[in-house]
PDB file of C-alpha atoms in Angstrom:
ATOM      1  CA  MET S 953       0.105   0.056  -0.090  1.00 45.00           C
ATOM      2  CA  ARG S 954       1.233   3.280  -1.181  1.00 46.00           C
ATOM      3  CA  HIS S 955       1.727   6.068   1.872  1.00 47.00           C
ATOM      4  CA  PHE S 956       1.242   9.856   1.253  1.00 45.00           C
ATOM      5  CA  SER S 957       2.870  11.997   3.578  1.00 47.00           C
ATOM      6  CA  PRO S 958       0.046  14.379   5.077  1.00 45.00           C
ATOM      7  CA  HIS S 959       1.197  17.509   3.155  1.00 46.00           C
ATOM      8  CA  ILE S 960       0.228  16.041  -0.039  1.00 43.00           C
ATOM      9  CA  LEU S 961      -3.123  14.564   1.216  1.00 41.00           C
ATOM     10  CA  LEU S 962      -4.077  18.019   2.013  1.00 44.00           C
ATOM     11  CA  LEU S 963      -3.252  19.290  -1.717  1.00 44.00           C
ATOM     12  CA  ARG S 964      -5.453  16.661  -3.431  1.00 50.00           C
ATOM     13  CA  ARG S 965      -8.099  17.456  -0.710  1.00 51.00           C
ATOM     14  CA  ARG S 966      -8.328  21.254  -1.647  1.00 53.00           C
ATOM     15  CA  HIS S 967      -7.718  20.208  -5.626  1.00 50.00           C
ATOM     16  CA  LEU S 968     -10.855  17.421  -5.019  1.00 48.00           C
ATOM     17  CA  ALA S 969     -12.511  20.624  -3.124  1.00 51.00           C
ATOM     18  CA  VAL S 970     -11.511  23.178  -6.264  1.00 45.00           C
ATOM     19  CA  LEU S 971     -12.722  20.769  -8.998  1.00 50.00           C
ATOM     20  CA  THR S 972     -16.215  19.754  -7.182  1.00 49.00           C
ATOM     21  CA  ALA S 973     -16.629  23.668  -6.717  1.00 49.00           C
ATOM     22  CA  LEU S 974     -15.881  24.367 -10.404  1.00 47.00           C
ATOM     23  CA  VAL S 975     -18.184  21.692 -11.585  1.00 44.00           C
ATOM     24  CA  LEU S 976     -21.205  22.665  -9.315  1.00 46.00           C
ATOM     25  CA  SER S 977     -20.825  26.343 -10.769  1.00 46.00           C
ATOM     26  CA  ALA S 978     -21.249  24.957 -14.221  1.00 43.00           C
ATOM     27  CA  ALA S 979     -23.930  23.023 -13.434  1.00 42.00           C
ATOM     28  CA  ILE S 980     -25.728  25.782 -11.725  1.00 37.00           C
ATOM     29  CA  PHE S 981     -24.788  28.401 -14.978  1.00 37.00           C
ATOM     30  CA  TYR S 982     -26.182  25.647 -17.152  1.00 38.00           C
ATOM     31  CA  ALA S 983     -29.470  24.947 -15.264  1.00 37.00           C
ATOM     32  CA  VAL S 984     -29.981  28.759 -14.965  1.00 34.00           C
ATOM     33  CA  ALA S 985     -29.034  30.254 -18.623  1.00 38.00           C
ATOM     34  CA  TYR S 986     -30.195  26.989 -20.781  1.00 34.00           C
ATOM     35  CA  PRO S 987     -33.940  27.657 -20.493  1.00 34.00           C
ATOM     36  CA  THR S 988     -33.030  31.257 -21.881  1.00 32.00           C
ATOM     37  CA  PHE S 989     -30.641  29.986 -24.595  1.00 30.00           C
ATOM     38  CA  VAL S 990     -32.951  27.639 -25.851  1.00 30.00           C
ATOM     39  CA  THR S 991     -35.734  29.957 -25.757  1.00 31.00           C
ATOM     40  CA  THR S 992     -33.884  32.889 -27.471  1.00 31.00           C
ATOM     41  CA  SER S 993     -32.817  30.202 -30.177  1.00 31.00           C
ATOM     42  CA  ALA S 994     -35.932  28.801 -31.029  1.00 33.00           C
ATOM     43  CA  SER S 995     -37.962  32.330 -31.193  1.00 48.00           C
ATOM     44  CA  GLU S 996     -37.838  34.104 -34.404  1.00 73.00           C
ATOM     45  CA  ARG S 997     -37.689  37.844 -34.657  1.00 84.00           C
ATOM     46  CA  GLN S 998     -40.384  39.721 -35.848  1.00 92.00           C
ATOM     47  CA  LEU S 999     -39.321  42.052 -38.860  1.00 97.00           C
ATOM     48  CA  PRO S1000     -40.700  44.780 -40.600  1.00 98.00           C
ATOM     49  CA  ILE S1001     -40.372  44.836 -44.480  1.00 98.00           C
ATOM     50  CA  TYR S1002     -37.007  46.765 -45.138  1.00 98.00           C
ATOM     51  CA  SER S1003     -36.572  45.983 -49.077  1.00 98.00           C
ATOM     52  CA  VAL S1004     -38.146  43.403 -51.800  1.00 98.00           C
ATOM     53  CA  GLU S1005     -36.449  40.871 -53.811  1.00 98.00           C
ATOM     54  CA  ARG S1006     -36.923  42.088 -57.226  1.00 98.00           C
ATOM     55  CA  ALA S1007     -35.416  40.845 -61.021  1.00 96.00           C
ATOM     56  CA  GLN S1008     -36.869  43.905 -62.612  1.00 97.00           C
ATOM     57  CA  LYS S1009     -35.768  47.497 -61.667  1.00 98.00           C
ATOM     58  CA  LEU S1010     -38.353  48.523 -59.413  1.00 98.00           C
ATOM     59  CA  CYS S1011     -38.326  50.717 -56.510  1.00 98.00           C
ATOM     60  CA  SER S1012     -40.223  52.735 -54.081  1.00 99.00           C
ATOM     61  CA  ILE S1013     -40.120  56.444 -52.268  1.00 98.00           C
ATOM     62  CA  SER S1014     -41.536  57.353 -49.479  1.00 98.00           C
ATOM     63  CA  PHE S1015     -42.677  60.312 -47.312  1.00 98.00           C
ATOM     64  CA  ASP S1016     -42.605  60.578 -43.639  1.00 98.00           C
ATOM     65  CA  ALA S1017     -45.482  63.303 -42.464  1.00 98.00           C
ATOM     66  CA  ALA S1018     -45.338  64.458 -38.904  1.00 97.00           C
ATOM     67  CA  TRP S1019     -44.917  68.344 -38.579  1.00 95.00           C
ATOM     68  CA  GLY S1020     -44.123  70.692 -41.103  1.00 96.00           C
ATOM     69  CA  ASN S1021     -45.953  71.335 -44.475  1.00 98.00           C
ATOM     70  CA  GLU S1022     -44.562  74.036 -46.303  1.00 95.00           C
ATOM     71  CA  ASP S1023     -43.657  71.735 -49.106  1.00 97.00           C
ATOM     72  CA  THR S1024     -45.863  69.222 -49.546  1.00 98.00           C
ATOM     73  CA  GLN S1025     -48.224  70.569 -52.690  1.00 98.00           C
ATOM     74  CA  LEU S1026     -44.685  71.347 -54.406  1.00 98.00           C
ATOM     75  CA  LEU S1027     -43.675  67.611 -53.687  1.00 98.00           C
ATOM     76  CA  ILE S1028     -46.967  66.759 -55.429  1.00 98.00           C
ATOM     77  CA  ASP S1029     -46.171  68.715 -58.605  1.00 98.00           C
ATOM     78  CA  THR S1030     -42.546  67.704 -58.746  1.00 98.00           C
ATOM     79  CA  LEU S1031     -43.794  64.043 -58.675  1.00 98.00           C
ATOM     80  CA  ALA S1032     -46.320  64.767 -61.085  1.00 98.00           C
ATOM     81  CA  LYS S1033     -44.289  65.921 -63.720  1.00 98.00           C
ATOM     82  CA  TYR S1034     -42.509  62.482 -63.546  1.00 98.00           C
ATOM     83  CA  ASN S1035     -45.509  60.752 -63.304  1.00 98.00           C
ATOM     84  CA  VAL S1036     -44.405  59.038 -60.196  1.00 98.00           C
ATOM     85  CA  LYS S1037     -46.600  57.453 -57.827  1.00 98.00           C
ATOM     86  CA  THR S1038     -45.520  57.505 -54.163  1.00 98.00           C
ATOM     87  CA  THR S1039     -46.179  56.651 -50.518  1.00 99.00           C
ATOM     88  CA  PHE S1040     -46.712  58.999 -47.921  1.00 99.00           C
ATOM     89  CA  PHE S1041     -46.579  58.268 -44.390  1.00 98.00           C
ATOM     90  CA  VAL S1042     -48.812  60.867 -42.269  1.00 98.00           C
ATOM     91  CA  VAL S1043     -49.709  60.898 -38.065  1.00 98.00           C
ATOM     92  CA  GLY S1044     -52.882  61.483 -37.315  1.00 98.00           C
ATOM     93  CA  ASP S1045     -52.325  64.746 -35.414  1.00 98.00           C
ATOM     94  CA  TRP S1046     -50.924  66.087 -38.804  1.00 98.00           C
ATOM     95  CA  VAL S1047     -54.223  64.789 -40.683  1.00 98.00           C
ATOM     96  CA  ASP S1048     -55.894  66.882 -38.095  1.00 98.00           C
ATOM     97  CA  LYS S1049     -54.077  70.256 -39.196  1.00 98.00           C
ATOM     98  CA  TYR S1050     -53.682  69.781 -42.835  1.00 98.00           C
ATOM     99  CA  PRO S1051     -57.098  67.660 -44.019  1.00 98.00           C
ATOM    100  CA  GLU S1052     -56.711  69.322 -47.422  1.00 98.00           C
ATOM    101  CA  SER S1053     -53.427  67.885 -47.590  1.00 98.00           C
ATOM    102  CA  VAL S1054     -54.065  64.584 -46.868  1.00 98.00           C
ATOM    103  CA  LYS S1055     -56.908  64.893 -49.637  1.00 98.00           C
ATOM    104  CA  ALA S1056     -54.524  66.537 -51.925  1.00 98.00           C
ATOM    105  CA  LEU S1057     -52.136  63.948 -51.899  1.00 98.00           C
ATOM    106  CA  SER S1058     -55.174  61.063 -52.538  1.00 98.00           C
ATOM    107  CA  ASP S1059     -56.671  62.983 -55.170  1.00 98.00           C
ATOM    108  CA  ALA S1060     -53.239  63.077 -56.738  1.00 98.00           C
ATOM    109  CA  GLY S1061     -52.750  58.849 -56.928  1.00 98.00           C
ATOM    110  CA  HIS S1062     -50.289  58.589 -53.768  1.00 98.00           C
ATOM    111  CA  GLU S1063     -50.753  55.960 -50.903  1.00 98.00           C
ATOM    112  CA  VAL S1064     -51.822  57.885 -47.718  1.00 99.00           C
ATOM    113  CA  MET S1065     -50.669  55.304 -44.924  1.00 99.00           C
ATOM    114  CA  ASN S1066     -50.359  55.406 -41.105  1.00 99.00           C
ATOM    115  CA  HIS S1067     -47.213  57.086 -39.438  1.00 98.00           C
ATOM    116  CA  SER S1068     -49.054  56.355 -35.512  1.00 98.00           C
ATOM    117  CA  ASN S1069     -51.556  58.842 -34.144  1.00 98.00           C
ATOM    118  CA  ARG S1070     -49.673  61.082 -32.035  1.00 98.00           C
ATOM    119  CA  HIS S1071     -45.707  59.702 -32.809  1.00 98.00           C
ATOM    120  CA  ASP S1072     -45.022  58.162 -29.953  1.00 98.00           C
ATOM    121  CA  HIS S1073     -42.664  55.646 -29.233  1.00 98.00           C
ATOM    122  CA  TYR S1074     -44.624  52.191 -29.791  1.00 98.00           C
ATOM    123  CA  ASN S1075     -41.941  50.288 -27.598  1.00 97.00           C
ATOM    124  CA  SER S1076     -43.240  51.858 -24.254  1.00 98.00           C
ATOM    125  CA  LEU S1077     -46.921  51.159 -25.169  1.00 98.00           C
ATOM    126  CA  THR S1078     -48.818  47.963 -24.537  1.00 98.00           C
ATOM    127  CA  THR S1079     -50.514  45.966 -27.381  1.00 98.00           C
ATOM    128  CA  GLU S1080     -53.546  47.278 -26.535  1.00 98.00           C
ATOM    129  CA  GLU S1081     -52.516  51.059 -26.879  1.00 98.00           C
ATOM    130  CA  ILE S1082     -50.579  50.307 -29.976  1.00 98.00           C
ATOM    131  CA  ILE S1083     -53.720  48.803 -31.387  1.00 98.00           C
ATOM    132  CA  ALA S1084     -55.953  51.977 -30.767  1.00 98.00           C
ATOM    133  CA  ASP S1085     -53.378  54.235 -31.547  1.00 98.00           C
ATOM    134  CA  VAL S1086     -53.015  52.604 -35.249  1.00 98.00           C
ATOM    135  CA  THR S1087     -56.692  52.818 -35.038  1.00 98.00           C
ATOM    136  CA  ALA S1088     -57.311  56.262 -34.512  1.00 98.00           C
ATOM    137  CA  CYS S1089     -54.702  56.983 -37.209  1.00 98.00           C
ATOM    138  CA  ASN S1090     -56.420  54.880 -39.883  1.00 98.00           C
ATOM    139  CA  GLU S1091     -60.005  56.087 -38.962  1.00 98.00           C
ATOM    140  CA  LYS S1092     -58.988  59.728 -39.595  1.00 98.00           C
ATOM    141  CA  ILE S1093     -57.485  58.592 -43.027  1.00 99.00           C
ATOM    142  CA  ALA S1094     -60.095  56.800 -43.956  1.00 98.00           C
ATOM    143  CA  ALA S1095     -62.328  59.765 -43.176  1.00 98.00           C
ATOM    144  CA  VAL S1096     -60.262  62.236 -45.986  1.00 98.00           C
ATOM    145  CA  THR S1097     -59.352  59.788 -48.229  1.00 98.00           C
ATOM    146  CA  GLY S1098     -61.917  56.914 -48.126  1.00 98.00           C
ATOM    147  CA  VAL S1099     -59.362  54.534 -47.971  1.00 98.00           C
ATOM    148  CA  THR S1100     -58.202  52.789 -44.719  1.00 98.00           C
ATOM    149  CA  PRO S1101     -54.339  52.349 -44.485  1.00 98.00           C
ATOM    150  CA  THR S1102     -52.948  48.702 -44.860  1.00 98.00           C
ATOM    151  CA  LEU S1103     -49.417  49.709 -44.485  1.00 98.00           C
ATOM    152  CA  ILE S1104     -47.563  51.661 -41.257  1.00 98.00           C
ATOM    153  CA  ARG S1105     -44.399  52.750 -40.285  1.00 98.00           C
ATOM    154  CA  CYS S1106     -43.411  53.060 -36.727  1.00 98.00           C
ATOM    155  CA  PRO S1107     -42.824  56.371 -35.635  1.00 98.00           C
ATOM    156  CA  TYR S1108     -39.145  56.980 -35.204  1.00 97.00           C
ATOM    157  CA  GLY S1109     -38.614  53.444 -37.114  1.00 97.00           C
ATOM    158  CA  GLU S1110     -38.491  52.397 -33.597  1.00 97.00           C
ATOM    159  CA  TYR S1111     -39.947  48.781 -33.188  1.00 98.00           C
ATOM    160  CA  ASP S1112     -39.752  44.763 -31.221  1.00 97.00           C
ATOM    161  CA  ASP S1113     -41.344  42.079 -31.355  1.00 97.00           C
ATOM    162  CA  HIS S1114     -44.288  42.816 -29.448  1.00 97.00           C
ATOM    163  CA  VAL S1115     -45.029  46.122 -31.849  1.00 98.00           C
ATOM    164  CA  ILE S1116     -44.528  44.227 -35.153  1.00 98.00           C
ATOM    165  CA  SER S1117     -47.107  41.109 -33.578  1.00 98.00           C
ATOM    166  CA  ALA S1118     -49.659  44.194 -32.593  1.00 98.00           C
ATOM    167  CA  ILE S1119     -49.508  45.353 -35.939  1.00 98.00           C
ATOM    168  CA  ARG S1120     -49.866  42.487 -37.911  1.00 98.00           C
ATOM    169  CA  SER S1121     -52.644  41.099 -35.933  1.00 98.00           C
ATOM    170  CA  MET S1122     -54.462  44.056 -37.255  1.00 98.00           C
ATOM    171  CA  GLY S1123     -54.105  42.653 -40.505  1.00 97.00           C
ATOM    172  CA  MET S1124     -51.636  45.757 -41.342  1.00 98.00           C
ATOM    173  CA  GLU S1125     -47.873  45.271 -42.416  1.00 98.00           C
ATOM    174  CA  PRO S1126     -45.403  47.442 -41.161  1.00 98.00           C
ATOM    175  CA  VAL S1127     -42.816  48.896 -43.693  1.00 98.00           C
ATOM    176  CA  GLN S1128     -39.335  50.272 -42.688  1.00 98.00           C
ATOM    177  CA  TRP S1129     -36.409  51.498 -45.531  1.00 98.00           C
ATOM    178  CA  ASP S1130     -33.462  50.045 -46.919  1.00 98.00           C
ATOM    179  CA  VAL S1131     -32.351  53.633 -48.496  1.00 98.00           C
ATOM    180  CA  ASP S1132     -32.297  56.686 -46.104  1.00 98.00           C
ATOM    181  CA  SER S1133     -31.912  60.112 -47.671  1.00 98.00           C
ATOM    182  CA  LEU S1134     -31.040  61.868 -44.348  1.00 98.00           C
ATOM    183  CA  ASP S1135     -32.664  64.833 -45.696  1.00 98.00           C
ATOM    184  CA  TRP S1136     -33.337  65.521 -42.088  1.00 96.00           C
ATOM    185  CA  LYS S1137     -29.920  66.131 -41.324  1.00 97.00           C
ATOM    186  CA  ASP S1138     -30.531  69.289 -43.745  1.00 95.00           C
ATOM    187  CA  TYR S1139     -27.492  68.096 -46.180  1.00 97.00           C
ATOM    188  CA  ASP S1140     -27.736  69.993 -49.577  1.00 98.00           C
ATOM    189  CA  ALA S1141     -29.579  68.459 -52.442  1.00 98.00           C
ATOM    190  CA  ASP S1142     -26.873  67.392 -54.341  1.00 98.00           C
ATOM    191  CA  THR S1143     -25.379  65.327 -51.309  1.00 98.00           C
ATOM    192  CA  ILE S1144     -29.187  63.763 -51.089  1.00 98.00           C
ATOM    193  CA  CYS S1145     -29.064  62.900 -54.684  1.00 98.00           C
ATOM    194  CA  LYS S1146     -26.008  60.744 -54.290  1.00 98.00           C
ATOM    195  CA  ARG S1147     -26.839  59.237 -51.015  1.00 97.00           C
ATOM    196  CA  VAL S1148     -30.077  58.076 -52.577  1.00 98.00           C
ATOM    197  CA  THR S1149     -28.766  56.775 -56.107  1.00 98.00           C
ATOM    198  CA  GLY S1150     -25.884  55.637 -55.161  1.00 98.00           C
ATOM    199  CA  LYS S1151     -27.679  53.086 -52.512  1.00 98.00           C
ATOM    200  CA  VAL S1152     -30.718  51.792 -54.967  1.00 98.00           C
ATOM    201  CA  GLN S1153     -31.542  48.932 -55.813  1.00 98.00           C
ATOM    202  CA  PRO S1154     -34.175  46.836 -57.461  1.00 98.00           C
ATOM    203  CA  GLY S1155     -36.458  46.232 -54.621  1.00 98.00           C
ATOM    204  CA  SER S1156     -35.524  49.577 -52.459  1.00 99.00           C
ATOM    205  CA  ILE S1157     -37.765  51.653 -50.623  1.00 99.00           C
ATOM    206  CA  VAL S1158     -36.290  54.918 -50.533  1.00 98.00           C
ATOM    207  CA  LEU S1159     -37.328  57.501 -47.012  1.00 98.00           C
ATOM    208  CA  PHE S1160     -37.690  61.177 -47.620  1.00 98.00           C
ATOM    209  CA  HIS S1161     -39.775  63.505 -45.465  1.00 98.00           C
ATOM    210  CA  ASN S1162     -42.183  65.873 -46.706  1.00 98.00           C
ATOM    211  CA  ALA S1163     -40.972  68.788 -44.370  1.00 96.00           C
ATOM    212  CA  ALA S1164     -37.170  68.456 -44.945  1.00 97.00           C
ATOM    213  CA  LEU S1165     -35.257  71.508 -45.924  1.00 97.00           C
ATOM    214  CA  HIS S1166     -33.623  70.425 -49.134  1.00 98.00           C
ATOM    215  CA  THR S1167     -36.069  67.788 -50.345  1.00 98.00           C
ATOM    216  CA  PRO S1168     -38.074  69.988 -52.972  1.00 98.00           C
ATOM    217  CA  GLU S1169     -34.693  70.724 -54.360  1.00 98.00           C
ATOM    218  CA  ALA S1170     -33.280  67.171 -54.271  1.00 98.00           C
ATOM    219  CA  LEU S1171     -36.038  65.174 -56.030  1.00 98.00           C
ATOM    220  CA  PRO S1172     -36.624  65.825 -59.334  1.00 98.00           C
ATOM    221  CA  THR S1173     -32.774  65.262 -59.465  1.00 98.00           C
ATOM    222  CA  VAL S1174     -33.528  61.999 -57.725  1.00 98.00           C
ATOM    223  CA  LEU S1175     -36.086  61.115 -60.066  1.00 98.00           C
ATOM    224  CA  GLU S1176     -34.316  62.060 -63.259  1.00 98.00           C
ATOM    225  CA  CYS S1177     -31.176  59.488 -62.002  1.00 98.00           C
ATOM    226  CA  LEU S1178     -33.295  56.558 -61.318  1.00 98.00           C
ATOM    227  CA  ILE S1179     -35.365  57.285 -64.379  1.00 98.00           C
ATOM    228  CA  ARG S1180     -32.368  57.413 -66.907  1.00 98.00           C
ATOM    229  CA  ASP S1181     -31.036  54.220 -64.658  1.00 98.00           C
ATOM    230  CA  GLY S1182     -34.097  52.151 -65.988  1.00 98.00           C
ATOM    231  CA  TYR S1183     -36.323  52.317 -62.321  1.00 98.00           C
ATOM    232  CA  THR S1184     -39.459  52.229 -62.617  1.00 98.00           C
ATOM    233  CA  VAL S1185     -40.862  54.425 -59.309  1.00 98.00           C
ATOM    234  CA  ILE S1186     -44.094  52.364 -57.691  1.00 98.00           C
ATOM    235  CA  PRO S1187     -46.061  53.099 -54.205  1.00 98.00           C
ATOM    236  CA  ILE S1188     -44.885  50.315 -51.773  1.00 98.00           C
ATOM    237  CA  SER S1189     -48.101  48.750 -51.880  1.00 98.00           C
ATOM    238  CA  GLN S1190     -47.430  47.476 -55.135  1.00 98.00           C
ATOM    239  CA  LEU S1191     -43.594  46.901 -54.605  1.00 98.00           C
ATOM    240  CA  ILE S1192     -44.272  44.109 -51.522  1.00 98.00           C
ATOM    241  CA  TYR S1193     -45.686  40.996 -51.870  1.00 97.00           C
ATOM    242  CA  THR S1194     -49.198  40.526 -50.084  1.00 94.00           C
ATOM    243  CA  GLU S1195     -49.232  36.730 -49.502  1.00 93.00           C
ATOM    244  CA  ASN S1196     -46.673  33.555 -50.017  1.00 94.00           C
ATOM    245  CA  TYR S1197     -43.794  35.647 -48.981  1.00 96.00           C
ATOM    246  CA  THR S1198     -40.994  35.405 -46.472  1.00 96.00           C
ATOM    247  CA  ILE S1199     -38.424  37.789 -44.838  1.00 97.00           C
ATOM    248  CA  ASP S1200     -35.277  37.341 -44.007  1.00 97.00           C
ATOM    249  CA  HIS S1201     -32.870  38.377 -41.133  1.00 96.00           C
ATOM    250  CA  THR S1202     -32.304  41.649 -42.610  1.00 97.00           C
ATOM    251  CA  GLY S1203     -35.943  42.681 -43.166  1.00 98.00           C
ATOM    252  CA  ARG S1204     -35.796  42.011 -47.249  1.00 98.00           C
ATOM    253  CA  GLN S1205     -39.062  40.116 -48.387  1.00 98.00           C
ATOM    254  CA  PHE S1206     -39.226  37.232 -50.736  1.00 98.00           C
ATOM    255  CA  ALA S1207     -41.664  35.940 -52.862  1.00 95.00           C
ATOM    256  CA  CYS S1208     -42.225  32.096 -52.792  1.00 89.00           C
ATOM    257  CA  GLU S1209     -41.608  30.407 -55.948  1.00 74.00           C
ATOM    258  CA  GLU S1210     -45.087  30.186 -56.954  1.00 59.00           C
ATOM    259  CA  ASN S1211     -45.295  34.343 -56.336  1.00 51.00           C
ATOM    260  CA  SER S1212     -42.198  35.168 -57.652  1.00 49.00           C
ATOM    261  CA  ASN S1213     -41.826  37.216 -61.208  1.00 50.00           C
TER     262      ASN S1213
END
């Protein structure tokens, strides 16, 4: 039989105690973390549509209208000159202030869609509050245009899973963008134009604002460049797929095989 000194036995006991503690810690961590890990992996994040997979050179231009209204008619006139129809996402409070502009947009053939009722932060609202807010804006738009919106752009572009789920539970589609003009930063017209035309691809959705300082000046050049490059600009409801589609992790919408063209 082998004999060990008391010093060696003490070291071995200490090593065994440390090893036991490590194993126990790992077991506790696994027990705590594993359910979270499984939930995170198994869940699929809810995303709005940022862009659409399109073989043809189709794209959409959108305008968010939440505050000012000085240039809305000028935008309508410019779009008419190029025979282009777009999508305006308007806030319910903006509809209250400028119903004549909302009607002018609709009469000119542009889509008037939902941008919330009061431009609140949806992430901080309950599902019931979101549905009530969206419904209020829809009703205001429908009262002026006769058409109830089917699309919405969340205020500030903010959303989480519960926001997107609430919107889709209403049969509406949340829409973002993949080309940001950054016109709200008051860039000059040339910078806005280069930014937009340099980033557009088939299926892109471009973001403008109806009250940005240099957007009316930039818009004609943007449209001329897109048209010259072979693009057809269409409203978002005509760009996206309404059934038989998937959305990848970047928010790009793809038609299922029977829908693709």
